[in-house]
Short mmCIF file of C-alpha atoms and ligand atoms in Angstrom, two decimals:
data_model
loop_
_atom_site.label_atom_id
_atom_site.label_comp_id
_atom_site.label_asym_id
_atom_site.label_seq_id
_atom_site.Cartn_x
_atom_site.Cartn_y
_atom_site.Cartn_z
CA MET O 27 0.00 0.00 0.00
CA GLY O 28 1.56 3.28 -1.08
CA ALA O 29 1.43 6.35 1.09
CA GLN O 30 -1.91 7.81 0.22
CA LYS O 31 -2.00 11.51 0.02
CA ASN O 32 -5.09 11.98 2.12
CA GLU O 33 -4.60 9.24 4.64
CA TYR O 34 -4.13 11.81 7.38
CA MET O 35 -6.30 14.74 8.24
CA LEU O 36 -3.42 16.31 10.11
CA GLU O 37 0.32 15.89 9.71
CA MET O 38 2.73 17.75 11.92
CA SER O 39 6.36 16.93 11.11
CA GLY O 40 9.73 17.93 12.45
CA ILE O 41 8.26 20.36 14.95
CA SER O 42 10.73 22.05 17.27
CA LYS O 43 10.18 24.84 19.73
CA ALA O 44 12.45 26.37 22.35
CA PHE O 45 11.58 28.73 25.19
CA PRO O 46 14.27 30.50 27.18
CA GLY O 47 16.04 27.73 29.02
CA VAL O 48 13.80 24.91 27.73
CA LYS O 49 13.67 22.94 24.53
CA ALA O 50 9.94 22.26 24.75
CA LEU O 51 9.76 20.27 21.49
CA ASP O 52 12.49 18.64 19.48
CA ASN O 53 11.67 17.22 16.04
CA VAL O 54 8.21 15.97 17.00
CA GLU O 55 5.63 14.43 14.70
CA LEU O 56 1.90 13.92 15.04
CA LYS O 57 -0.29 12.29 12.41
CA VAL O 58 -4.03 12.08 12.85
CA LYS O 59 -6.39 10.13 10.61
CA PRO O 60 -9.90 11.38 9.81
CA GLY O 61 -12.67 9.99 11.99
CA THR O 62 -10.37 8.97 14.85
CA VAL O 63 -9.73 9.91 18.44
CA HIS O 64 -6.02 10.39 18.84
CA ALA O 65 -4.68 10.51 22.38
CA LEU O 66 -1.62 12.68 22.91
CA LEU O 67 0.21 11.42 25.97
CA GLY O 68 3.23 12.23 28.10
CA GLU O 69 4.29 13.32 31.55
CA ASN O 70 3.87 16.83 32.91
CA GLY O 71 6.04 19.13 30.85
CA ALA O 72 6.47 16.63 27.98
CA GLY O 73 5.32 19.26 25.48
CA LYS O 74 1.72 18.28 24.72
CA SER O 75 0.11 21.66 25.25
CA THR O 76 2.93 23.42 23.45
CA LEU O 77 2.48 21.20 20.40
CA MET O 78 -1.24 21.99 20.39
CA LYS O 79 -0.61 25.70 20.77
CA ILE O 80 1.63 25.52 17.71
CA LEU O 81 -1.13 23.73 15.85
CA MET O 82 -3.56 26.46 16.84
CA GLY O 83 -1.22 29.26 15.81
CA ILE O 84 -0.81 30.57 19.35
CA TYR O 85 2.93 29.85 19.14
CA GLU O 86 5.05 29.74 16.01
CA ALA O 87 7.28 26.67 15.73
CA ASP O 88 11.02 27.21 15.30
CA GLU O 89 11.03 24.40 12.79
CA GLY O 90 8.65 21.94 11.16
CA THR O 91 5.50 21.86 9.06
CA VAL O 92 1.79 21.51 9.63
CA THR O 93 -0.41 20.02 6.90
CA PHE O 94 -4.16 19.98 7.42
CA LYS O 95 -6.55 18.31 4.96
CA GLY O 96 -3.75 18.21 2.39
CA LYS O 97 -2.92 21.92 2.69
CA LEU O 98 0.27 23.28 4.20
CA LEU O 99 -0.62 25.79 6.92
CA ARG O 100 1.45 28.90 7.38
CA GLY O 101 3.87 28.81 10.30
CA ARG O 102 2.93 32.30 11.38
CA ARG O 103 -0.80 32.34 11.68
CA ASN O 104 -3.34 33.47 14.22
CA VAL O 105 -5.99 31.47 16.01
CA ARG O 106 -8.76 32.97 13.90
CA GLU O 107 -7.13 31.62 10.72
CA THR O 108 -6.71 28.21 12.32
CA MET O 109 -10.33 28.12 13.37
CA ASP O 110 -11.38 29.14 9.86
CA VAL O 111 -9.68 26.11 8.32
CA GLY O 112 -11.58 23.90 10.79
CA ILE O 113 -9.46 23.35 13.89
CA SER O 114 -10.72 24.24 17.33
CA MET O 115 -9.27 23.82 20.81
CA ILE O 116 -10.51 23.48 24.35
CA HIS O 117 -7.79 24.82 26.56
CA GLN O 118 -6.37 23.26 29.66
CA GLU O 119 -6.72 26.54 31.49
CA LEU O 120 -10.24 27.78 31.04
CA ALA O 121 -10.33 31.29 29.73
CA SER O 122 -13.91 32.39 29.96
CA PHE O 123 -15.18 35.82 30.80
CA SER O 124 -16.88 35.54 34.13
CA GLN O 125 -19.25 38.45 33.87
CA MET O 126 -20.75 37.17 30.61
CA THR O 127 -23.58 34.71 30.27
CA ILE O 128 -22.98 31.19 28.99
CA ALA O 129 -24.54 32.05 25.63
CA GLU O 130 -22.48 35.23 25.23
CA ASN O 131 -19.37 33.29 26.05
CA ILE O 132 -20.08 30.64 23.43
CA TYR O 133 -20.93 33.10 20.68
CA LEU O 134 -18.35 35.74 21.55
CA ASN O 135 -17.45 37.77 18.44
CA ARG O 136 -19.91 35.89 16.26
CA GLU O 137 -23.18 36.72 17.93
CA PRO O 138 -26.28 36.28 15.78
CA GLY O 139 -27.36 39.83 14.94
CA LYS O 140 -30.45 41.95 14.38
CA GLY O 141 -29.08 44.94 12.54
CA LEU O 142 -26.56 46.47 14.89
CA PHE O 143 -27.81 44.55 17.87
CA VAL O 144 -27.21 41.08 19.14
CA ASP O 145 -30.27 38.89 18.82
CA ASP O 146 -30.29 37.55 22.37
CA ALA O 147 -33.32 35.35 21.87
CA GLN O 148 -31.71 33.70 18.84
CA MET O 149 -28.43 33.29 20.67
CA ASN O 150 -30.12 31.65 23.65
CA GLN O 151 -32.11 29.39 21.38
CA ASP O 152 -28.94 28.36 19.51
CA THR O 153 -27.24 27.65 22.82
CA ILE O 154 -30.10 25.50 24.06
CA GLU O 155 -29.99 23.47 20.84
CA LEU O 156 -26.26 23.08 21.18
CA PHE O 157 -26.64 21.86 24.75
CA GLU O 158 -29.27 19.39 23.65
CA ARG O 159 -26.76 17.92 21.22
CA ILE O 160 -24.39 17.23 24.08
CA GLY O 161 -27.01 16.34 26.65
CA MET O 162 -26.49 19.36 28.89
CA ASP O 163 -29.30 21.13 30.66
CA ILE O 164 -28.49 24.58 31.96
CA ASN O 165 -29.95 28.03 31.42
CA PRO O 166 -27.90 29.85 28.74
CA ASN O 167 -28.50 33.10 30.61
CA THR O 168 -26.53 31.95 33.64
CA LYS O 169 -23.42 34.02 34.26
CA MET O 170 -20.13 32.18 33.79
CA ARG O 171 -19.03 33.15 37.30
CA ASP O 172 -22.01 31.30 38.75
CA ILE O 173 -21.20 27.91 37.31
CA THR O 174 -18.69 25.35 38.54
CA THR O 175 -15.46 24.43 36.81
CA ALA O 176 -17.15 21.33 35.45
CA TYR O 177 -19.86 23.28 33.73
CA ALA O 178 -17.39 25.85 32.45
CA GLN O 179 -15.53 22.97 30.85
CA MET O 180 -18.73 21.74 29.21
CA VAL O 181 -19.37 25.24 27.90
CA GLU O 182 -15.95 25.19 26.26
CA ILE O 183 -16.79 21.88 24.66
CA ALA O 184 -20.10 23.25 23.45
CA ARG O 185 -18.30 26.20 21.92
CA ALA O 186 -15.88 23.98 20.01
CA ILE O 187 -18.75 21.91 18.71
CA SER O 188 -20.64 25.03 17.67
CA LEU O 189 -17.68 26.02 15.50
CA ASN O 190 -18.28 22.84 13.54
CA ALA O 191 -14.59 22.07 13.45
CA ASP O 192 -13.21 19.01 11.62
CA LEU O 193 -10.48 18.66 14.21
CA ILE O 194 -11.14 19.36 17.87
CA ILE O 195 -8.34 19.48 20.38
CA MET O 196 -9.26 18.65 23.94
CA ASP O 197 -6.54 19.35 26.47
CA GLU O 198 -7.49 17.45 29.62
CA PRO O 199 -11.21 18.05 29.12
CA THR O 200 -12.28 15.78 31.94
CA SER O 201 -9.90 17.10 34.55
CA ALA O 202 -12.76 18.85 36.30
CA ILE O 203 -15.72 16.61 35.60
CA THR O 204 -16.76 13.32 37.12
CA ASP O 205 -18.11 10.05 35.86
CA LYS O 206 -21.53 11.07 34.65
CA GLU O 207 -20.25 14.04 32.68
CA VAL O 208 -17.36 12.01 31.32
CA GLU O 209 -19.82 9.52 29.85
CA MET O 210 -21.75 12.38 28.36
CA LEU O 211 -18.58 13.84 26.89
CA PHE O 212 -17.45 10.49 25.49
CA ASN O 213 -20.80 10.05 23.81
CA VAL O 214 -20.38 13.44 22.18
CA ILE O 215 -16.85 12.55 21.12
CA ARG O 216 -18.02 9.28 19.58
CA ARG O 217 -20.76 11.09 17.72
CA LEU O 218 -18.26 13.62 16.35
CA ARG O 219 -15.91 10.82 15.34
CA ASP O 220 -18.66 8.96 13.53
CA GLU O 221 -19.32 12.13 11.58
CA GLY O 222 -15.76 11.83 10.28
CA ARG O 223 -14.26 14.48 12.55
CA SER O 224 -11.06 13.90 14.46
CA ILE O 225 -10.30 14.60 18.08
CA ILE O 226 -6.91 15.06 19.65
CA TYR O 227 -7.36 14.08 23.24
CA ILE O 228 -4.90 14.91 25.99
CA THR O 229 -5.32 13.15 29.32
CA HIS O 230 -3.43 11.75 32.28
CA LYS O 231 -6.13 9.20 33.03
CA MET O 232 -5.23 5.74 31.80
CA ASP O 233 -8.72 4.30 31.90
CA GLU O 234 -9.96 7.03 29.56
CA ILE O 235 -7.36 6.21 26.96
CA PHE O 236 -8.72 2.72 26.57
CA LYS O 237 -12.30 3.89 26.56
CA ILE O 238 -12.04 6.54 23.91
CA ALA O 239 -8.79 6.53 21.93
CA ASP O 240 -8.20 4.82 18.59
CA GLU O 241 -4.53 5.74 18.36
CA ILE O 242 -1.93 7.31 20.59
CA THR O 243 1.16 9.43 20.23
CA VAL O 244 3.56 9.64 23.16
CA LEU O 245 5.97 12.47 23.91
CA ARG O 246 8.70 12.43 26.52
CA ASP O 247 10.79 15.48 27.43
CA GLY O 248 9.87 17.20 24.18
CA GLN O 249 10.76 14.20 22.03
CA PHE O 250 8.57 11.94 19.94
CA VAL O 251 8.57 8.46 21.49
CA GLY O 252 6.12 6.64 19.25
CA ALA O 253 2.65 6.38 17.75
CA LYS O 254 0.48 3.28 17.71
CA PRO O 255 -3.09 2.05 17.47
CA ILE O 256 -4.49 1.43 20.93
CA SER O 257 -5.36 -2.16 20.03
CA GLU O 258 -1.65 -3.01 20.03
CA LEU O 259 -0.98 -1.72 23.53
CA ASP O 260 -1.74 -2.42 27.15
CA SER O 261 -1.61 0.02 30.00
CA ASP O 262 1.87 -0.99 31.22
CA GLN O 263 3.30 -0.49 27.76
CA ILE O 264 1.81 2.97 27.50
CA VAL O 265 3.11 3.96 30.89
CA SER O 266 6.60 2.80 30.10
CA MET O 267 6.52 4.71 26.80
CA MET O 268 5.57 7.78 28.80
CA VAL O 269 8.00 7.54 31.67
CA GLY O 270 10.76 5.58 29.96
CA ARG O 271 10.86 3.04 32.75
CA GLN O 272 8.70 0.42 34.37
CA LEU O 273 6.46 1.89 37.00
CA VAL O 274 4.91 0.09 39.92
CA GLN O 275 1.72 2.02 40.24
CA LEU O 276 0.84 1.64 43.87
CA PHE O 277 -0.09 3.93 46.65
CA PRO O 278 2.42 4.80 49.34
CA PRO O 279 1.67 3.21 52.70
CA ASN O 280 -0.42 5.45 54.91
CA GLU O 281 1.29 5.10 58.27
CA ALA O 282 -0.69 7.86 59.93
CA VAL O 283 -2.05 7.11 63.36
CA PRO O 284 -5.08 9.35 63.85
CA GLY O 285 -5.14 11.05 67.24
CA GLU O 286 -7.51 13.30 69.14
CA THR O 287 -10.23 15.44 67.56
CA VAL O 288 -8.84 18.73 66.24
CA MET O 289 -11.81 20.05 64.35
CA LYS O 290 -15.54 19.76 64.80
CA VAL O 291 -18.06 20.82 62.22
CA GLU O 292 -21.60 20.95 63.58
CA HIS O 293 -24.89 21.41 61.75
CA LEU O 294 -23.37 23.53 59.02
CA SER O 295 -25.92 24.62 56.42
CA ARG O 296 -25.93 26.97 53.48
CA LYS O 297 -29.10 27.37 51.50
CA GLY O 298 -29.01 25.72 48.07
CA GLU O 299 -25.59 24.16 48.72
CA PHE O 300 -25.57 21.80 51.70
CA ASP O 301 -27.57 21.01 54.78
CA ASP O 302 -26.83 19.97 58.36
CA ILE O 303 -23.24 18.90 57.87
CA SER O 304 -21.58 17.51 61.00
CA PHE O 305 -18.31 15.63 61.29
CA GLU O 306 -15.07 15.50 63.24
CA VAL O 307 -11.50 15.54 62.05
CA HIS O 308 -8.70 13.85 63.95
CA LYS O 309 -5.09 14.81 64.28
CA GLY O 310 -2.89 13.12 61.72
CA GLU O 311 -5.49 11.47 59.55
CA ILE O 312 -6.36 11.63 55.90
CA LEU O 313 -10.09 12.18 55.73
CA GLY O 314 -11.34 11.51 52.20
CA ILE O 315 -14.43 13.36 51.00
CA ALA O 316 -15.97 11.38 48.16
CA GLY O 317 -18.98 12.05 45.99
CA MET O 318 -20.03 13.11 42.56
CA MET O 319 -19.37 16.44 40.94
CA GLY O 320 -22.00 18.87 42.14
CA ALA O 321 -22.65 16.97 45.38
CA GLY O 322 -21.57 20.03 47.34
CA ARG O 323 -18.17 18.88 48.57
CA SER O 324 -16.21 21.96 47.48
CA GLU O 325 -18.99 24.22 48.75
CA ILE O 326 -18.78 22.62 52.20
CA MET O 327 -15.02 23.11 52.28
CA SER O 328 -15.27 26.74 51.17
CA ALA O 329 -17.71 27.39 53.99
CA ILE O 330 -15.53 25.67 56.59
CA PHE O 331 -12.55 27.72 55.52
CA GLY O 332 -14.62 30.90 55.56
CA ILE O 333 -14.54 31.73 51.87
CA THR O 334 -18.32 31.68 51.92
CA LYS O 335 -20.55 32.23 54.93
CA PRO O 336 -22.81 29.41 56.03
CA ASP O 337 -26.32 30.28 57.20
CA SER O 338 -25.98 28.29 60.39
CA GLY O 339 -23.79 25.85 62.22
CA THR O 340 -20.37 25.99 63.85
CA VAL O 341 -16.75 25.15 63.08
CA THR O 342 -14.55 24.52 66.11
CA VAL O 343 -10.79 24.11 65.89
CA ASN O 344 -8.94 22.92 68.99
CA GLY O 345 -11.84 23.90 71.17
CA LYS O 346 -12.17 27.39 69.75
CA GLU O 347 -15.23 28.28 67.73
CA LEU O 348 -14.37 30.21 64.55
CA SER O 349 -16.37 33.19 63.36
CA LEU O 350 -18.00 32.09 60.14
CA GLY O 351 -16.99 33.60 56.83
CA GLN O 352 -13.53 34.68 58.03
CA PRO O 353 -10.72 32.88 56.18
CA LYS O 354 -8.25 34.93 58.19
CA GLU O 355 -9.44 33.27 61.38
CA ALA O 356 -9.25 29.86 59.77
CA ILE O 357 -5.66 30.50 58.76
CA GLU O 358 -4.78 31.76 62.23
CA ALA O 359 -6.30 28.59 63.66
CA GLY O 360 -3.83 26.58 61.58
CA MET O 361 -5.90 25.77 58.53
CA ALA O 362 -4.82 25.93 54.91
CA MET O 363 -6.83 25.25 51.80
CA LEU O 364 -5.91 24.38 48.24
CA THR O 365 -8.99 24.88 46.09
CA GLU O 366 -9.92 23.06 42.91
CA ASP O 367 -9.73 26.25 40.89
CA ARG O 368 -5.99 26.83 41.12
CA LYS O 369 -5.92 29.64 38.68
CA GLY O 370 -8.66 31.67 40.29
CA THR O 371 -7.58 31.29 43.87
CA GLY O 372 -4.23 29.67 44.14
CA LEU O 373 -1.60 30.71 41.65
CA PHE O 374 0.08 34.06 41.22
CA LEU O 375 0.76 33.69 37.52
CA GLY O 376 3.03 36.71 37.25
CA LEU O 377 5.33 35.63 40.08
CA SER O 378 8.20 33.19 40.09
CA VAL O 379 7.92 29.55 41.02
CA ASN O 380 9.80 30.27 44.26
CA ASP O 381 7.55 33.14 45.26
CA ASN O 382 4.51 31.00 44.58
CA ILE O 383 5.86 28.26 46.81
CA GLY O 384 7.12 30.56 49.54
CA MET O 385 4.22 33.01 49.53
CA PRO O 386 2.41 32.03 52.72
CA SER O 387 5.64 31.32 54.57
CA LEU O 388 7.37 34.61 53.76
CA ARG O 389 7.55 35.41 57.47
CA ASP O 390 9.99 32.54 57.87
CA PHE O 391 12.46 34.19 55.56
CA VAL O 392 12.51 37.56 57.20
CA SER O 393 15.37 38.44 59.46
CA LYS O 394 15.88 41.88 61.02
CA GLY O 395 12.82 43.05 59.15
CA LEU O 396 14.24 42.16 55.74
CA LEU O 397 13.13 39.39 53.45
CA SER O 398 16.03 37.20 52.45
CA GLN O 399 15.28 36.28 48.85
CA THR O 400 18.38 34.09 48.82
CA ARG O 401 17.13 32.02 51.72
CA LEU O 402 13.68 31.84 50.21
CA ASN O 403 15.10 30.68 46.88
CA LYS O 404 17.27 28.06 48.53
CA ALA O 405 14.43 26.62 50.54
CA CYS O 406 12.10 26.57 47.55
CA GLU O 407 14.65 24.89 45.36
CA VAL O 408 14.61 21.97 47.80
CA GLN O 409 10.87 21.64 47.13
CA ILE O 410 11.35 21.87 43.37
CA GLU O 411 13.77 19.00 43.64
CA ALA O 412 11.58 16.93 45.93
CA LEU O 413 8.49 17.33 43.77
CA ARG O 414 10.46 17.09 40.53
CA ILE O 415 8.92 20.30 39.26
CA LYS O 416 10.06 20.80 35.69
CA THR O 417 11.26 24.38 35.40
CA PRO O 418 14.46 26.05 34.15
CA SER O 419 14.86 27.52 37.65
CA GLY O 420 12.96 28.61 40.71
CA LYS O 421 13.13 32.16 39.43
CA THR O 422 11.14 31.36 36.29
CA VAL O 423 7.73 33.02 36.17
CA ILE O 424 5.19 30.32 36.93
CA ARG O 425 3.03 31.17 33.91
CA GLY O 426 5.61 29.43 31.70
CA LEU O 427 5.29 26.07 33.46
CA SER O 428 3.13 23.23 32.16
CA GLY O 429 -0.23 22.80 33.87
CA GLY O 430 0.83 19.84 35.96
CA ASN O 431 4.00 21.51 37.10
CA GLN O 432 2.13 24.62 38.25
CA GLN O 433 0.02 22.27 40.29
CA LYS O 434 3.02 20.64 41.88
CA ALA O 435 4.38 24.06 42.86
CA LEU O 436 1.15 24.86 44.65
CA LEU O 437 1.46 21.64 46.57
CA GLY O 438 5.02 22.50 47.45
CA ARG O 439 3.64 25.49 49.28
CA TRP O 440 1.95 23.40 51.93
CA LEU O 441 5.07 21.47 52.64
CA TYR O 442 6.46 24.55 54.31
CA CYS O 443 3.48 25.84 56.03
CA LYS O 444 2.94 22.43 57.59
CA PRO O 445 -0.57 23.51 58.45
CA GLU O 446 -2.38 21.77 61.25
CA ILE O 447 -5.36 21.14 59.01
CA LEU O 448 -4.97 21.02 55.25
CA ILE O 449 -8.03 21.04 53.03
CA ILE O 450 -7.11 19.95 49.55
CA ASP O 451 -9.52 19.72 46.65
CA GLU O 452 -8.65 17.25 43.87
CA PRO O 453 -4.93 16.95 44.77
CA THR O 454 -3.81 15.09 41.65
CA ARG O 455 -5.99 16.61 38.99
CA GLY O 456 -3.84 17.09 35.90
CA ILE O 457 -0.86 15.31 37.46
CA ASP O 458 0.91 12.62 35.45
CA VAL O 459 1.05 8.98 36.50
CA GLY O 460 4.58 9.17 37.83
CA ALA O 461 4.04 12.27 39.92
CA LYS O 462 0.75 11.15 41.44
CA TYR O 463 2.66 8.81 43.67
CA GLU O 464 4.89 11.64 44.85
CA ILE O 465 1.90 13.74 45.77
CA HIS O 466 0.20 10.91 47.61
CA LYS O 467 3.45 10.36 49.46
CA ILE O 468 3.52 14.00 50.54
CA LEU O 469 -0.02 13.79 51.85
CA CYS O 470 0.78 10.60 53.75
CA ASP O 471 3.92 12.19 55.20
CA LEU O 472 2.00 15.27 56.29
CA ALA O 473 -0.55 13.08 58.04
CA LYS O 474 2.13 10.95 59.65
CA ASN O 475 3.67 14.13 61.04
CA GLY O 476 0.43 15.21 62.59
CA THR O 477 -1.31 17.29 59.92
CA SER O 478 -4.99 16.49 59.41
CA VAL O 479 -5.56 16.24 55.70
CA ILE O 480 -9.09 16.67 54.36
CA MET O 481 -8.97 15.47 50.80
CA VAL O 482 -11.85 16.06 48.40
CA SER O 483 -11.39 13.75 45.45
CA SER O 484 -13.41 12.36 42.60
CA GLU O 485 -10.82 9.72 41.87
CA MET O 486 -11.98 6.62 43.69
CA PRO O 487 -8.65 4.76 43.60
CA GLU O 488 -7.02 7.74 45.28
CA VAL O 489 -9.71 8.02 47.95
CA ILE O 490 -9.48 4.31 48.65
CA GLY O 491 -5.69 4.23 48.33
CA ILE O 492 -4.71 6.74 51.00
CA SER O 493 -7.67 7.72 53.20
CA ASN O 494 -7.97 6.64 56.83
CA ARG O 495 -11.65 7.38 56.75
CA VAL O 496 -14.08 8.61 54.11
CA LEU O 497 -17.20 10.75 54.21
CA VAL O 498 -19.47 10.42 51.20
CA VAL O 499 -21.44 13.48 50.17
CA SER O 500 -24.51 13.41 47.98
CA GLN O 501 -26.84 16.29 47.20
CA GLY O 502 -25.53 18.46 49.97
CA HIS O 503 -25.72 15.83 52.70
CA ILE O 504 -23.26 13.43 54.27
CA THR O 505 -24.78 10.12 53.28
CA GLY O 506 -22.16 7.76 54.57
CA GLU O 507 -19.03 7.35 56.66
CA LEU O 508 -16.62 4.55 55.87
CA GLN O 509 -13.60 3.29 57.77
CA ARG O 510 -10.45 2.28 55.94
CA GLU O 511 -11.33 -1.43 56.02
CA GLU O 512 -14.71 -0.80 54.42
CA LEU O 513 -13.44 1.20 51.47
CA THR O 514 -14.32 -0.17 48.05
CA GLN O 515 -15.65 1.46 44.89
CA GLU O 516 -18.98 -0.26 45.53
CA THR O 517 -19.46 0.92 49.10
CA ILE O 518 -18.59 4.48 48.12
CA MET O 519 -20.88 4.42 45.09
CA LYS O 520 -23.71 3.09 47.19
CA TYR O 521 -23.69 6.27 49.28
CA ALA O 522 -22.63 8.66 46.49
CA ALA O 523 -25.63 7.80 44.37
CA VAL O 524 -28.18 8.35 47.17
N1 LIG E 611 5.22 30.17 27.46
C1 LIG E 611 6.22 29.43 27.92
N2 LIG E 611 7.37 30.00 28.37
C2 LIG E 611 8.38 29.26 28.84
N3 LIG E 611 8.37 27.91 28.91
C3 LIG E 611 7.27 27.28 28.49
C4 LIG E 611 6.14 28.00 27.98
N4 LIG E 611 5.18 27.10 27.64
C5 LIG E 611 5.69 25.88 27.93
N5 LIG E 611 6.95 25.98 28.44
C6 LIG E 611 7.81 24.86 28.84
O1 LIG E 611 7.75 23.87 27.83
C7 LIG E 611 7.70 22.56 28.39
C8 LIG E 611 6.49 21.83 27.88
O2 LIG E 611 5.33 22.39 28.47
P1 LIG E 611 3.86 21.93 28.07
O3 LIG E 611 2.93 22.88 28.72
O4 LIG E 611 3.77 21.78 26.61
O5 LIG E 611 3.77 20.50 28.79
P2 LIG E 611 2.55 19.46 28.86
O6 LIG E 611 3.00 18.21 28.21
O7 LIG E 611 1.33 20.10 28.34
O8 LIG E 611 2.44 19.19 30.44
P3 LIG E 611 1.16 19.01 31.43
O9 LIG E 611 0.76 17.59 31.38
O10 LIG E 611 1.72 19.35 32.78
O11 LIG E 611 0.10 19.96 31.01
C9 LIG E 611 7.71 22.75 29.90
O12 LIG E 611 9.03 22.57 30.35
C10 LIG E 611 7.29 24.18 30.10
O13 LIG E 611 7.86 24.73 31.25
MG1 LIG E 612 -0.47 20.69 29.24
#
């Protein structure tokens, strides 16, 4: 069989791209057939997002060519041009405009018009139809700021579909959505594929690869490792292509010995979010909070930490009742929280990796009233090493790091603070297979050293793997409490689906 001219919808060849201090891509190729789902895989910092940004025209490659539907695309091109030829991308970092409605966000810059005015009714109708196609039911007039990360992600997907693209790039689309939505998304993807469209799918979740991908391409440290149909591979082979070594994918032992009660939450309620939440947290335990997306887990945590104000109930830390809605008091009482929306509430994108890590501990680096940047940098570099954060140096601005590496830096922060109570929402979202273990190890170590870790997670294996105890939340209520010995997917699901 000779090389057919139109065998591939997309051919990227010999792509190289350097950033100051990093060779992000080195002679990489990616070939995608029409009507296929092509998974693009690799560890954090491997170059996946960069390759996709080159495809979109966000970055210009230093070398290499991009051929789409038989036509060579210009190296220097803008996103508009790329979208016009039929390629569309859902970004890893959501970039929606929070004050706009869902419909406005989807039809931004191409609103259906009535003369000079936007035809709102038409736009809302179009949005509803679009949502129907993907099985989503939400009012198009809702403001973006009022929806959860999961819904924002679905809105992005709806937008890409509305553009009727032949090739849709999804960069970790399911990182913020749980099982039910994932099924919904996969159904949409299959429908698009059957229409002859192609999807480039980036994920760190192994089970998804086997569910949805037809072919894979693996990158490692900016290099092309290989491309194969999924039918020729098993999960171990894929992992070793990704990490370049065999990996025993286990959870670290949780040696924590839970002690006395350090925190008591009693009858906490917030209208429309959760109702009558009561539980205790012990010293040095990992308390898993399981449940489906939208169950109210993050809302409960935000209220406990004081980001939102509950209508009633109490939070008591070490015998002292906190004033509600006062994060400052929570912090003073020894609490720290890492939210699921890192970009909105966690990262300082314009600051260096070191400053992001050292931020809450700056006091530790002050002597005689002066901040010692040298000491701060030294201490942070230890963390960078320990977490294997891929960055040219600690002084690099964090915006330039890959998504997963930004995440690791945020985690590094809590290693210093050694808070008494750490609330952490989806700790390994967007983290590659190799680094997940490292993060679980950190959480186990924190617990062993006396920190109480409250871990909200939608990943069952993780909840089961490292929790001492698990609370299951469903529709704003705690529906079950499980001890370590009782933890299985089935027992958790039984309570989560109440
Ligand atoms: N704008 C930028 N400036 C400087 N360096 C960058 C920039 N964008 C990416 N890099 C670097 O290029 C490398 C590849 O990053 P990229 O975001 O493509 O990784 P990735 O495979 O998408 O990782 P992840 O799974 O964590 O999202 C990283 O070392 C990153 O720090
Ligand atoms: Mg990425």
